[in-house]
mmCIF file of C-alpha atoms in Angstrom:
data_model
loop_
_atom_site.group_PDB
_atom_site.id
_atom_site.type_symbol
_atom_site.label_atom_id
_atom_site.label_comp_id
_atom_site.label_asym_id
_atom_site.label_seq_id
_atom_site.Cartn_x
_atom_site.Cartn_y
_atom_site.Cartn_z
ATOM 1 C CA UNK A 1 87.223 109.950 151.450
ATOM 2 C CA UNK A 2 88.152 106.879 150.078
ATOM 3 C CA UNK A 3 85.255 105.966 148.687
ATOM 4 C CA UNK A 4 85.149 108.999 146.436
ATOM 5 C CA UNK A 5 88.274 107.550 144.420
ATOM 6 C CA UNK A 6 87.169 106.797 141.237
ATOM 7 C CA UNK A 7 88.976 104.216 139.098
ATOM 8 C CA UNK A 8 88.902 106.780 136.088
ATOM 9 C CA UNK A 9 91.166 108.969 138.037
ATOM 10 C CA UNK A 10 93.161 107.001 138.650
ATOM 11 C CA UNK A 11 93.744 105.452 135.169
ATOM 12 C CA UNK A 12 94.205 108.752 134.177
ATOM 13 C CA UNK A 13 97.081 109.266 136.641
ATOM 14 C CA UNK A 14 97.950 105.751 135.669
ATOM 15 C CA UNK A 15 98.521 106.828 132.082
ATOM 16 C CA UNK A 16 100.462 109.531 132.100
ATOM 17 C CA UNK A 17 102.491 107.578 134.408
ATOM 18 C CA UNK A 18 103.317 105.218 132.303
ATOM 19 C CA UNK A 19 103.863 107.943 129.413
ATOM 20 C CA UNK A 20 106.620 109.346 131.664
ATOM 21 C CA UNK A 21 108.387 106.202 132.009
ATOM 22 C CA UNK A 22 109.111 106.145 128.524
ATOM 23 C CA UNK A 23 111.378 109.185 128.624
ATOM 24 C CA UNK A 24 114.182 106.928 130.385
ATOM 25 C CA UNK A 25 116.986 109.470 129.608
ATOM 26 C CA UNK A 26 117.756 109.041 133.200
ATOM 27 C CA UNK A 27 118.426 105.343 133.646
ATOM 28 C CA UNK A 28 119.717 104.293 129.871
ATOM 29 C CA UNK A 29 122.805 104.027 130.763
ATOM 30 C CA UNK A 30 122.630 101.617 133.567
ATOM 31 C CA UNK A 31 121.376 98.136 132.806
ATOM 32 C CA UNK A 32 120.909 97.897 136.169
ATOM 33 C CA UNK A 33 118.071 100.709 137.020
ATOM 34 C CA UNK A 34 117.003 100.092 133.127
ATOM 35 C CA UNK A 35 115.280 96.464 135.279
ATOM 36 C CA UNK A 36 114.272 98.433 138.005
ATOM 37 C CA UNK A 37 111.756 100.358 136.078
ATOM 38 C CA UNK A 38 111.253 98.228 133.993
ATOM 39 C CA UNK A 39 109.526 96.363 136.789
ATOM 40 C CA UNK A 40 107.587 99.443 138.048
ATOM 41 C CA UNK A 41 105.974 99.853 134.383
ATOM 42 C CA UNK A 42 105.041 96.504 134.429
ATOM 43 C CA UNK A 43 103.728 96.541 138.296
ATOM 44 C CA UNK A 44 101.696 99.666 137.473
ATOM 45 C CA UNK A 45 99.981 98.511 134.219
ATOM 46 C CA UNK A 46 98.898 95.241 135.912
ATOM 47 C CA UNK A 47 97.330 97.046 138.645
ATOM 48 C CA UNK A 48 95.795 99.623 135.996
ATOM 49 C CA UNK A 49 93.854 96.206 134.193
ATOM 50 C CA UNK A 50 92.024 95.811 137.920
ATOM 51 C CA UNK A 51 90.998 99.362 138.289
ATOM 52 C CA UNK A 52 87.882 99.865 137.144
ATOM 53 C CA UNK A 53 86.947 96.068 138.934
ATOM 54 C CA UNK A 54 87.670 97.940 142.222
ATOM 55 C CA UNK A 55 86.167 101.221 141.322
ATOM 56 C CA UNK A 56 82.443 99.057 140.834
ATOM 57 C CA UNK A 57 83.680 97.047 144.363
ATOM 58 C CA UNK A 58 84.547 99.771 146.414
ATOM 59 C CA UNK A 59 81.039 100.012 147.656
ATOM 60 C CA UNK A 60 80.741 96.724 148.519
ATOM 61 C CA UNK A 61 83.975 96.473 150.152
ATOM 62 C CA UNK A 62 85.647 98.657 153.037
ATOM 63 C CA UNK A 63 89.173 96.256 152.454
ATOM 64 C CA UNK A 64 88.432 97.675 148.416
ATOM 65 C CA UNK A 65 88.297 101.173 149.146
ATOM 66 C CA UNK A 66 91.056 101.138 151.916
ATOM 67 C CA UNK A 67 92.890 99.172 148.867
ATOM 68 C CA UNK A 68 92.513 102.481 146.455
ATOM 69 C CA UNK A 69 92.860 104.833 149.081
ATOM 70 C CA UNK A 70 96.278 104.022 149.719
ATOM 71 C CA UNK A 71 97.098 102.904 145.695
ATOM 72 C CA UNK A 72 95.714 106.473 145.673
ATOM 73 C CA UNK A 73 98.758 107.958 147.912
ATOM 74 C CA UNK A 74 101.681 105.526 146.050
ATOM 75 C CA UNK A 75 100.566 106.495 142.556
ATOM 76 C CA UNK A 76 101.159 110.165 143.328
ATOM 77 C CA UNK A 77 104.041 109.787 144.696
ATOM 78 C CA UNK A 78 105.240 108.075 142.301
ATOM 79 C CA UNK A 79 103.998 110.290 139.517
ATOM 80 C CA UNK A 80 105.624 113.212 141.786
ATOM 81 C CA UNK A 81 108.960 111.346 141.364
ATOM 82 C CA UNK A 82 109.137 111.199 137.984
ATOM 83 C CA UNK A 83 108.285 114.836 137.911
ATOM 84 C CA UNK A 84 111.545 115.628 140.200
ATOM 85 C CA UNK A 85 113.911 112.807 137.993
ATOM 86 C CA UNK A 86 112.561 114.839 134.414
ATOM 87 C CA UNK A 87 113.650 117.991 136.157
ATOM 88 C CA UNK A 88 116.329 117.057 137.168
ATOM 89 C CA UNK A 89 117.703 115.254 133.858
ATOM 90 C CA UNK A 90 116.158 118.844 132.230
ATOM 91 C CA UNK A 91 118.627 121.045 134.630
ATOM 92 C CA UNK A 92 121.869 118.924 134.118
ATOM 93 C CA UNK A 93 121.306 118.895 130.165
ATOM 94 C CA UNK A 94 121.315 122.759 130.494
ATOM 95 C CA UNK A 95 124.314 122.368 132.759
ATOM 96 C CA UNK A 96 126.073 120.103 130.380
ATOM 97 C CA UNK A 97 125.626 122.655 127.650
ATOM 98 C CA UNK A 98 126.693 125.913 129.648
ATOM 99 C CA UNK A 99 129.813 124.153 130.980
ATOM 100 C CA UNK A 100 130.842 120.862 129.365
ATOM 101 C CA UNK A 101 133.935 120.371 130.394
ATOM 102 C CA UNK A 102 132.685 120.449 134.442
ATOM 103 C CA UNK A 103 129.876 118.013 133.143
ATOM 104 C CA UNK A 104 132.588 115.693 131.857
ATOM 105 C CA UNK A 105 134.392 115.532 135.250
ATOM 106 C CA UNK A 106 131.557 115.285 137.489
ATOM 107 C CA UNK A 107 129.682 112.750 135.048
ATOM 108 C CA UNK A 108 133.042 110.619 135.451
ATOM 109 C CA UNK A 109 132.887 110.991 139.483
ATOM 110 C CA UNK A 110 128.805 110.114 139.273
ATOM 111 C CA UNK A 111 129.688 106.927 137.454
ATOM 112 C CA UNK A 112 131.070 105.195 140.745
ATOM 113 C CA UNK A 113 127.656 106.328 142.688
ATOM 114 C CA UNK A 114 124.080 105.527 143.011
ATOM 115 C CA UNK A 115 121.662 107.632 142.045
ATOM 116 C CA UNK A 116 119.987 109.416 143.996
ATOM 117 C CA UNK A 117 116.501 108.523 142.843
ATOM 118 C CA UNK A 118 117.294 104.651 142.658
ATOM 119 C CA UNK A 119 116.179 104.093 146.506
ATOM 120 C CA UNK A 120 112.822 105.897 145.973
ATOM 121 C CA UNK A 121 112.336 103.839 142.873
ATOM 122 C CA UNK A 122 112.915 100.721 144.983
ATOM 123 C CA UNK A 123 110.631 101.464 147.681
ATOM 124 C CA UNK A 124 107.586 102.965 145.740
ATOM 125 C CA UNK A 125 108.554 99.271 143.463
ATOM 126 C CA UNK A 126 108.189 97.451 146.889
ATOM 127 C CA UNK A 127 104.730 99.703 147.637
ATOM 128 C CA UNK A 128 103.436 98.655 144.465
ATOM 129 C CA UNK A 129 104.420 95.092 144.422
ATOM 130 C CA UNK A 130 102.626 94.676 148.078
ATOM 131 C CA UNK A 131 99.413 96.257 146.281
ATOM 132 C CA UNK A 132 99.471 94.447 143.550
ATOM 133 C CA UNK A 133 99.429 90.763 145.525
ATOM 134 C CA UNK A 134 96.363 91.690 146.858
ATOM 135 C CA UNK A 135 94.535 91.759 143.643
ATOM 136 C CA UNK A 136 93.359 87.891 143.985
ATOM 137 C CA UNK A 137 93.408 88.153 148.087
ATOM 138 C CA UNK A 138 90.340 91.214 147.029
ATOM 139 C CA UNK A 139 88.831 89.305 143.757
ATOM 140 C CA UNK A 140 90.044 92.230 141.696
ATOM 141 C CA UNK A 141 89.387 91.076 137.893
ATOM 142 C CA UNK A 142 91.524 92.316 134.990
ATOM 143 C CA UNK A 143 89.184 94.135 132.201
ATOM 144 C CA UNK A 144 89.616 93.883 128.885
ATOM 145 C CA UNK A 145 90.377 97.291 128.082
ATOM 146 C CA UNK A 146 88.206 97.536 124.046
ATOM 147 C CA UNK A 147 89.719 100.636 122.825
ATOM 148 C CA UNK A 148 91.227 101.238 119.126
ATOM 149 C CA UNK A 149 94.301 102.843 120.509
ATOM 150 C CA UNK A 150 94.773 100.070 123.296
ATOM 151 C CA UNK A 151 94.406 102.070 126.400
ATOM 152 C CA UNK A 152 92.324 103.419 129.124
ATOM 153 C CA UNK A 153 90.698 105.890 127.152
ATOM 154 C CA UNK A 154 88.906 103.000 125.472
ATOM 155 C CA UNK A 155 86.690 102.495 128.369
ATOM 156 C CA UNK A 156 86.374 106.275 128.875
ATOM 157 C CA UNK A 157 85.130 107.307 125.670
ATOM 158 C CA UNK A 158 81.856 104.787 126.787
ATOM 159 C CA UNK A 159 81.246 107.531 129.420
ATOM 160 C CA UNK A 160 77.714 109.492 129.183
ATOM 161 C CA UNK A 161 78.464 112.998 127.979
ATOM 162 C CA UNK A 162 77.298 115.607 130.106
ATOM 163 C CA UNK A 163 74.269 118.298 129.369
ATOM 164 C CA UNK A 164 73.362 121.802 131.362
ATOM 165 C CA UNK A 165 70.393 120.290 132.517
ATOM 166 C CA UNK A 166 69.812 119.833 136.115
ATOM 167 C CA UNK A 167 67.904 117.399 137.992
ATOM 168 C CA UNK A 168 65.331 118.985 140.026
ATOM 169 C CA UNK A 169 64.321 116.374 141.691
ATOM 170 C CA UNK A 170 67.521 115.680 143.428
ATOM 171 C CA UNK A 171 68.744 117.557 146.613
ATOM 172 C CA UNK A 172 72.360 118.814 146.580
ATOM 173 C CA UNK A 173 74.124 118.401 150.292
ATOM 174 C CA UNK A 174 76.719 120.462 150.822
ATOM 175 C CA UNK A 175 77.815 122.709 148.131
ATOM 176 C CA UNK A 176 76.207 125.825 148.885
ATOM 177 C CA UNK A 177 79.389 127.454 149.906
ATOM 178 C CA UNK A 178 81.242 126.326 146.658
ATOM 179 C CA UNK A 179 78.235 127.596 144.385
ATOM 180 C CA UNK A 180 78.353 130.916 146.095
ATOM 181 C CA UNK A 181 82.245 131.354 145.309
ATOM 182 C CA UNK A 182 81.804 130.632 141.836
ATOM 183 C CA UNK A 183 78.751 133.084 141.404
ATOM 184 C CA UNK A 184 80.683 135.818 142.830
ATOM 185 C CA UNK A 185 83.365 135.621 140.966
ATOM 186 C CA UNK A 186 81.078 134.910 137.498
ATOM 187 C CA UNK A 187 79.666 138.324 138.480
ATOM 188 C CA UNK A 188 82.477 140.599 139.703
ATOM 189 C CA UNK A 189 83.988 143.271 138.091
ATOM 190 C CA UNK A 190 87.585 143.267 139.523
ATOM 191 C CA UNK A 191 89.424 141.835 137.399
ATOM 192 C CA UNK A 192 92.477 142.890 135.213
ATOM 193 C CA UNK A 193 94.059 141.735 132.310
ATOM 194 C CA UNK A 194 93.112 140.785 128.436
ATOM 195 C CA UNK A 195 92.288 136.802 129.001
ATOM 196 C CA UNK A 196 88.768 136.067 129.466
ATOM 197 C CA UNK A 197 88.413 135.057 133.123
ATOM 198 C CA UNK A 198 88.602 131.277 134.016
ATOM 199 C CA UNK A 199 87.676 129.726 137.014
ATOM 200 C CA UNK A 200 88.859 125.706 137.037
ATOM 201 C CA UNK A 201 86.851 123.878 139.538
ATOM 202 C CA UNK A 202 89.358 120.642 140.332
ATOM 203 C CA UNK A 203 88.520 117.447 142.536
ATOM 204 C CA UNK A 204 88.778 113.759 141.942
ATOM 205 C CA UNK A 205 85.793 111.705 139.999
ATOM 206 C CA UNK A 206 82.069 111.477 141.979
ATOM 207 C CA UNK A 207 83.080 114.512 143.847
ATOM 208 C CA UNK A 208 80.400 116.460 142.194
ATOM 209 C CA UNK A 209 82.435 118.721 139.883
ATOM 210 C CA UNK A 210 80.012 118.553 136.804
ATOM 211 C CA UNK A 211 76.903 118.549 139.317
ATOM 212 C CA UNK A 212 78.559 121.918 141.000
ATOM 213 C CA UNK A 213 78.985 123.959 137.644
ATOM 214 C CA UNK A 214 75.323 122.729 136.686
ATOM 215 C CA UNK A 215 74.086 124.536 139.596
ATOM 216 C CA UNK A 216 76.258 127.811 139.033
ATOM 217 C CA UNK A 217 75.143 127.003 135.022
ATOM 218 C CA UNK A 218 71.007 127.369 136.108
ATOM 219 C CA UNK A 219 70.933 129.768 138.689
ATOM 220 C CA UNK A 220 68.727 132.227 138.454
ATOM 221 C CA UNK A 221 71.443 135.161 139.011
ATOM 222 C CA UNK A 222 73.403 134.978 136.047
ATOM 223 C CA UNK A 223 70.104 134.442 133.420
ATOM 224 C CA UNK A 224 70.029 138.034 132.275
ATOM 225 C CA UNK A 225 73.852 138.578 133.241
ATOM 226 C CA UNK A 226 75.004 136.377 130.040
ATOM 227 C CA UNK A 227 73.690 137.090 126.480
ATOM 228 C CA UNK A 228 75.245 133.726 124.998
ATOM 229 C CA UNK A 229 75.348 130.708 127.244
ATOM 230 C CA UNK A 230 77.084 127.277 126.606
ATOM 231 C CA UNK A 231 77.536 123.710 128.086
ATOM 232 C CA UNK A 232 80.461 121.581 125.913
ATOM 233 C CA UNK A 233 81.824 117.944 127.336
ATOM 234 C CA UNK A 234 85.023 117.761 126.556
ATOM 235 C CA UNK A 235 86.244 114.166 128.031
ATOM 236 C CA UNK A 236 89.564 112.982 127.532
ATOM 237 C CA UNK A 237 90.065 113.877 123.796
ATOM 238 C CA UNK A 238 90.465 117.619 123.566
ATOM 239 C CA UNK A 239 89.722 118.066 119.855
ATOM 240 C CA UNK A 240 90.046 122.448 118.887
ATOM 241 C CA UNK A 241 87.696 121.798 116.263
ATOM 242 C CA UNK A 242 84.874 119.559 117.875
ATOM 243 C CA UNK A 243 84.798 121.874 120.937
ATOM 244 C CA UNK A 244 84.764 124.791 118.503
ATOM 245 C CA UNK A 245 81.882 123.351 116.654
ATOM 246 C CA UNK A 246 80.103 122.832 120.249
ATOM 247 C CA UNK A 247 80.582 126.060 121.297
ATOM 248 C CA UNK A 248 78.826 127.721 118.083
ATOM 249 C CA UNK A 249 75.695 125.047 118.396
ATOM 250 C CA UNK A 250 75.135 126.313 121.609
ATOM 251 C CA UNK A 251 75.104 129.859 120.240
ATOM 252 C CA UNK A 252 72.449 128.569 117.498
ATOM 253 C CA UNK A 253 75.276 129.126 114.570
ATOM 254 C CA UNK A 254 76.308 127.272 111.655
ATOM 255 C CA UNK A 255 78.939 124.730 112.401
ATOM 256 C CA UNK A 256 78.724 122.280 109.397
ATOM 257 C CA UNK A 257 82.258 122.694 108.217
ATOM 258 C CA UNK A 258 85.647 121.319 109.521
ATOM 259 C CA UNK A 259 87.951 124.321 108.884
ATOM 260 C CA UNK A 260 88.981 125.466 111.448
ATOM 261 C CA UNK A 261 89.917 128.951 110.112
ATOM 262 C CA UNK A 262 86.125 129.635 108.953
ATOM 263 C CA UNK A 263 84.950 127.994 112.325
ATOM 264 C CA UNK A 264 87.130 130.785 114.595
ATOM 265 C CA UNK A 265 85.825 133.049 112.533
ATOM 266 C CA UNK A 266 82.187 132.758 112.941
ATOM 267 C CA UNK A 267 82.725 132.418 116.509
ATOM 268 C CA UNK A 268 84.816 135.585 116.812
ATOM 269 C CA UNK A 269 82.079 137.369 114.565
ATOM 270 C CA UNK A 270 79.593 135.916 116.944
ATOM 271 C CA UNK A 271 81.051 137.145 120.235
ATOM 272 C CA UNK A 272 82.234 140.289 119.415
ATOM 273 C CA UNK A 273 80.068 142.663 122.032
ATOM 274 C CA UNK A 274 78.507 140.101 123.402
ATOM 275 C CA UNK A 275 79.168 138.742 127.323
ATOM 276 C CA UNK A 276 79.102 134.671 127.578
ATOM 277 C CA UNK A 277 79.550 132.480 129.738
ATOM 278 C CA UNK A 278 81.058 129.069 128.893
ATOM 279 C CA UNK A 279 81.529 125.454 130.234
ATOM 280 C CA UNK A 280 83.765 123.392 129.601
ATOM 281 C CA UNK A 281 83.124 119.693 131.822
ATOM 282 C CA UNK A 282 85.615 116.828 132.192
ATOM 283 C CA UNK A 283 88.622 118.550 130.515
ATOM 284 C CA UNK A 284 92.077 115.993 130.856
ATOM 285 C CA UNK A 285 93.944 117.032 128.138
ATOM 286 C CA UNK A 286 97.209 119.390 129.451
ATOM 287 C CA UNK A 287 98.389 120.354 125.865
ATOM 288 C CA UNK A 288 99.140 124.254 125.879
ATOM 289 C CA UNK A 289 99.077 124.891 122.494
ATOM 290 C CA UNK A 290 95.568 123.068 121.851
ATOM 291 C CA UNK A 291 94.030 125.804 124.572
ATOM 292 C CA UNK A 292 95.831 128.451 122.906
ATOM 293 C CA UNK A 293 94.611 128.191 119.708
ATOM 294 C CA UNK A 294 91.005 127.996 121.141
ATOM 295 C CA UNK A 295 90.821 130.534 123.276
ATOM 296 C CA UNK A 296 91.973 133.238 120.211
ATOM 297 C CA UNK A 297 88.003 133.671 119.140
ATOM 298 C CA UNK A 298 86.854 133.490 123.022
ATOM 299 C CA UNK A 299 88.648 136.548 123.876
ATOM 300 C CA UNK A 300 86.432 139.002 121.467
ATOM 301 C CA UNK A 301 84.010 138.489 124.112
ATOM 302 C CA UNK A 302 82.954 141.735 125.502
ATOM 303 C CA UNK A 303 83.748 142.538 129.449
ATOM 304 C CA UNK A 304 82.080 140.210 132.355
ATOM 305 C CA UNK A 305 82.795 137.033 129.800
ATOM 306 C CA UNK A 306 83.235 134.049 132.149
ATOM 307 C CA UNK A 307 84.712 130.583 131.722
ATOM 308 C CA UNK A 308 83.917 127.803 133.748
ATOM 309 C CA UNK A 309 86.076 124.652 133.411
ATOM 310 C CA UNK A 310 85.455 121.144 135.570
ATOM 311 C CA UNK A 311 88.954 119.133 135.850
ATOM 312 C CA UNK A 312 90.121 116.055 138.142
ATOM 313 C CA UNK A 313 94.061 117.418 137.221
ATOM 314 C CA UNK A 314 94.909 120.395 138.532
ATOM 315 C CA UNK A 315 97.784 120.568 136.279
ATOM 316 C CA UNK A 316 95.059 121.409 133.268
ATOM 317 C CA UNK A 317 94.509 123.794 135.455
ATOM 318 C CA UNK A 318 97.585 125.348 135.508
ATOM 319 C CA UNK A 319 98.126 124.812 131.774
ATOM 320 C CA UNK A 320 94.575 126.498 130.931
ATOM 321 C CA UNK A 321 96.280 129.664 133.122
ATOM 322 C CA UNK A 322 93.038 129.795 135.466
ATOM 323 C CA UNK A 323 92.087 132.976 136.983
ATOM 324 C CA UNK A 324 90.766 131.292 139.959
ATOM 325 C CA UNK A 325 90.901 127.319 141.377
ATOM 326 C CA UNK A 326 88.222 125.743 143.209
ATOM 327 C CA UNK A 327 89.875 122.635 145.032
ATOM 328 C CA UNK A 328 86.440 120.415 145.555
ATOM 329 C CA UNK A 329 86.867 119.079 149.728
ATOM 330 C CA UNK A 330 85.059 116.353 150.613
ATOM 331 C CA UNK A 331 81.566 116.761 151.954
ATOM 332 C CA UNK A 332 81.202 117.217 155.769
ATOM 333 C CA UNK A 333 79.693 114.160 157.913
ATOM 334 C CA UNK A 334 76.647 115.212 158.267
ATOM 335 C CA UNK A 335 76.185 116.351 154.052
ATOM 336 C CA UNK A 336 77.306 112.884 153.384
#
């Protein structure tokens, strides 16, 4: 559904876009392709200053969502690309160490071709280009993105964190199925392994992600399953020792310090024996390491410890290790 797109999503994908683009290991050498993304990094960041214009407009405008919907398609593939040209720049390095001298002679050869990325590059260029002239043609409006750091995440940090609490006087459409295959795996007992079980509910923004785990968060069910119970917004800034700090809170525990040694501690003395359940909304951030250091206190938990976690990246997902995913579909007709 197009209309579901949000322009935070796609900033986000915008972003680490961009990021990519400045590993250029691939195209150094070459004056040549060195223009040719150069142009794509400057396409995508002035289509990223109109994003959040055409998030507020897509409800206004069919041409505005049909405009993100396929921006939508040409930003993943381009973000795919970039996945396949790192890879591929990562396998030839470890080919140029096992076997220089081969390298040598087939670098020599590859001189006098094209590479084979360059004509994807051009067309996704072309793609973007033909998006990005219909900014005006739409009244699309650059934003002034007021952030310290001079990026998207300037605009996101102005987002309204999250709580547990759940509007009753609202009617949910839809989800029932979804709800039903996160309760039964909060309360099942087959499972293996040492990790505390996750389960990483993933879908694009205003699909109802944070709504969805607020539902699994107050139903009745899992009240006397869960001796500890807690609700942390993460956002885009992962920070080990603010989400430590959360998690105690919620727990009713001293958290006035900012070691982080003597914060893991009291968490890991508070969990010990105990079964909790955990959420963790909005999570972007794919650093491994900052997960692995948090997790350490979570897994003194005692067995049937859950973890919920709400994502629009599926690749946090993936870095988080997630015992089960919950891809978010868009609502039937007649929910919507």
């Amino acid at each position: 559904m197009a209309e579901l797109v949000a322009g935070a999503f796609l900033s986000s994908l915008f972003q680490v876009t961009l990021e990519s683009l400045a590993c250029r290991d691939f195209y150094r050498r070459s004056k040549r392709k060195a223009v040719l993304m150069e142009k794509l990094e400057f396409t995508l960041n002035s289509i990223n200053h109109v994003l959040d214009d055409a998030e507020k407009k897509q409800y206004q405008s069919d041409s505005v969502k049909k405009w993100l919907d396929k921006l939508k398609h040409v930003a993943y593939e381009t973000d795919q690309l970039l996945d396949e040209i790192a890879t591929d720049a990562a396998l030839k390095k470890l080919k140029a160490t096992s076997h220089p001298a081969t390298c040598k002679v087939r670098g020599f050869f590859s001189a006098f071709t094209s590479n084979p990325f360059e004509s994807r590059i051009r067309e996704l260029l072309e793609n973007l280009e033909f998006l990005a002239k219909q900014k005006e043609t739409l009244g699309l409006r650059e934003v002034t993105l007021a952030s310290n750091e001079g990026d998207f995440r300037g605009n996101l940090s102005k987002r309204m964190p999250t709580t547990s609490l759940l509007d009753l006087s609202s009617i949910i459409y839809g989800r029932d199925g979804d709800k039903e295959q996160i309760i039964k795996f909060l309360l099942s007992d087959n499972v293996s392994g040492n990790q505390i079980p996750m389960i990483s509910i993933v879908g694009i923004g205003g699909m109802g992600k944070t709504t969805l785990a607020q539902l699994v968060y107050n139903d009745q069910r899992l009240q006397e399953q869960f001796e500890l119970k807690a609700w942390v917004y993460v956002s885009e800034h992962f920070d080990v020792v603010g989400v430590t700090k959360a998690i105690l809170k919620s727990f009713h525990c001293s958290a006035d310090v900012e070691d982080l040694n003597r914060l893991q501690l009291e968490l890991q003395k508070k969990l010990i024996g105990k079964k909790y359940l955990i959420v963790l909304d909005d999570l972007w951030n794919e650093d491994w390491a900052s997960w692995e250091v948090l997790k350490v206190p979570l897994n003194y938990g005692s067995f049937g410890s859950r973890i919920i976690v709400t994502t629009r990246n599926k690749k946090v997902a993936t870095v988080m290790k997630s015992t089960q995913l919950l891809p978010l579909k868009e609502l039937e007709e007649n929910d919507c």
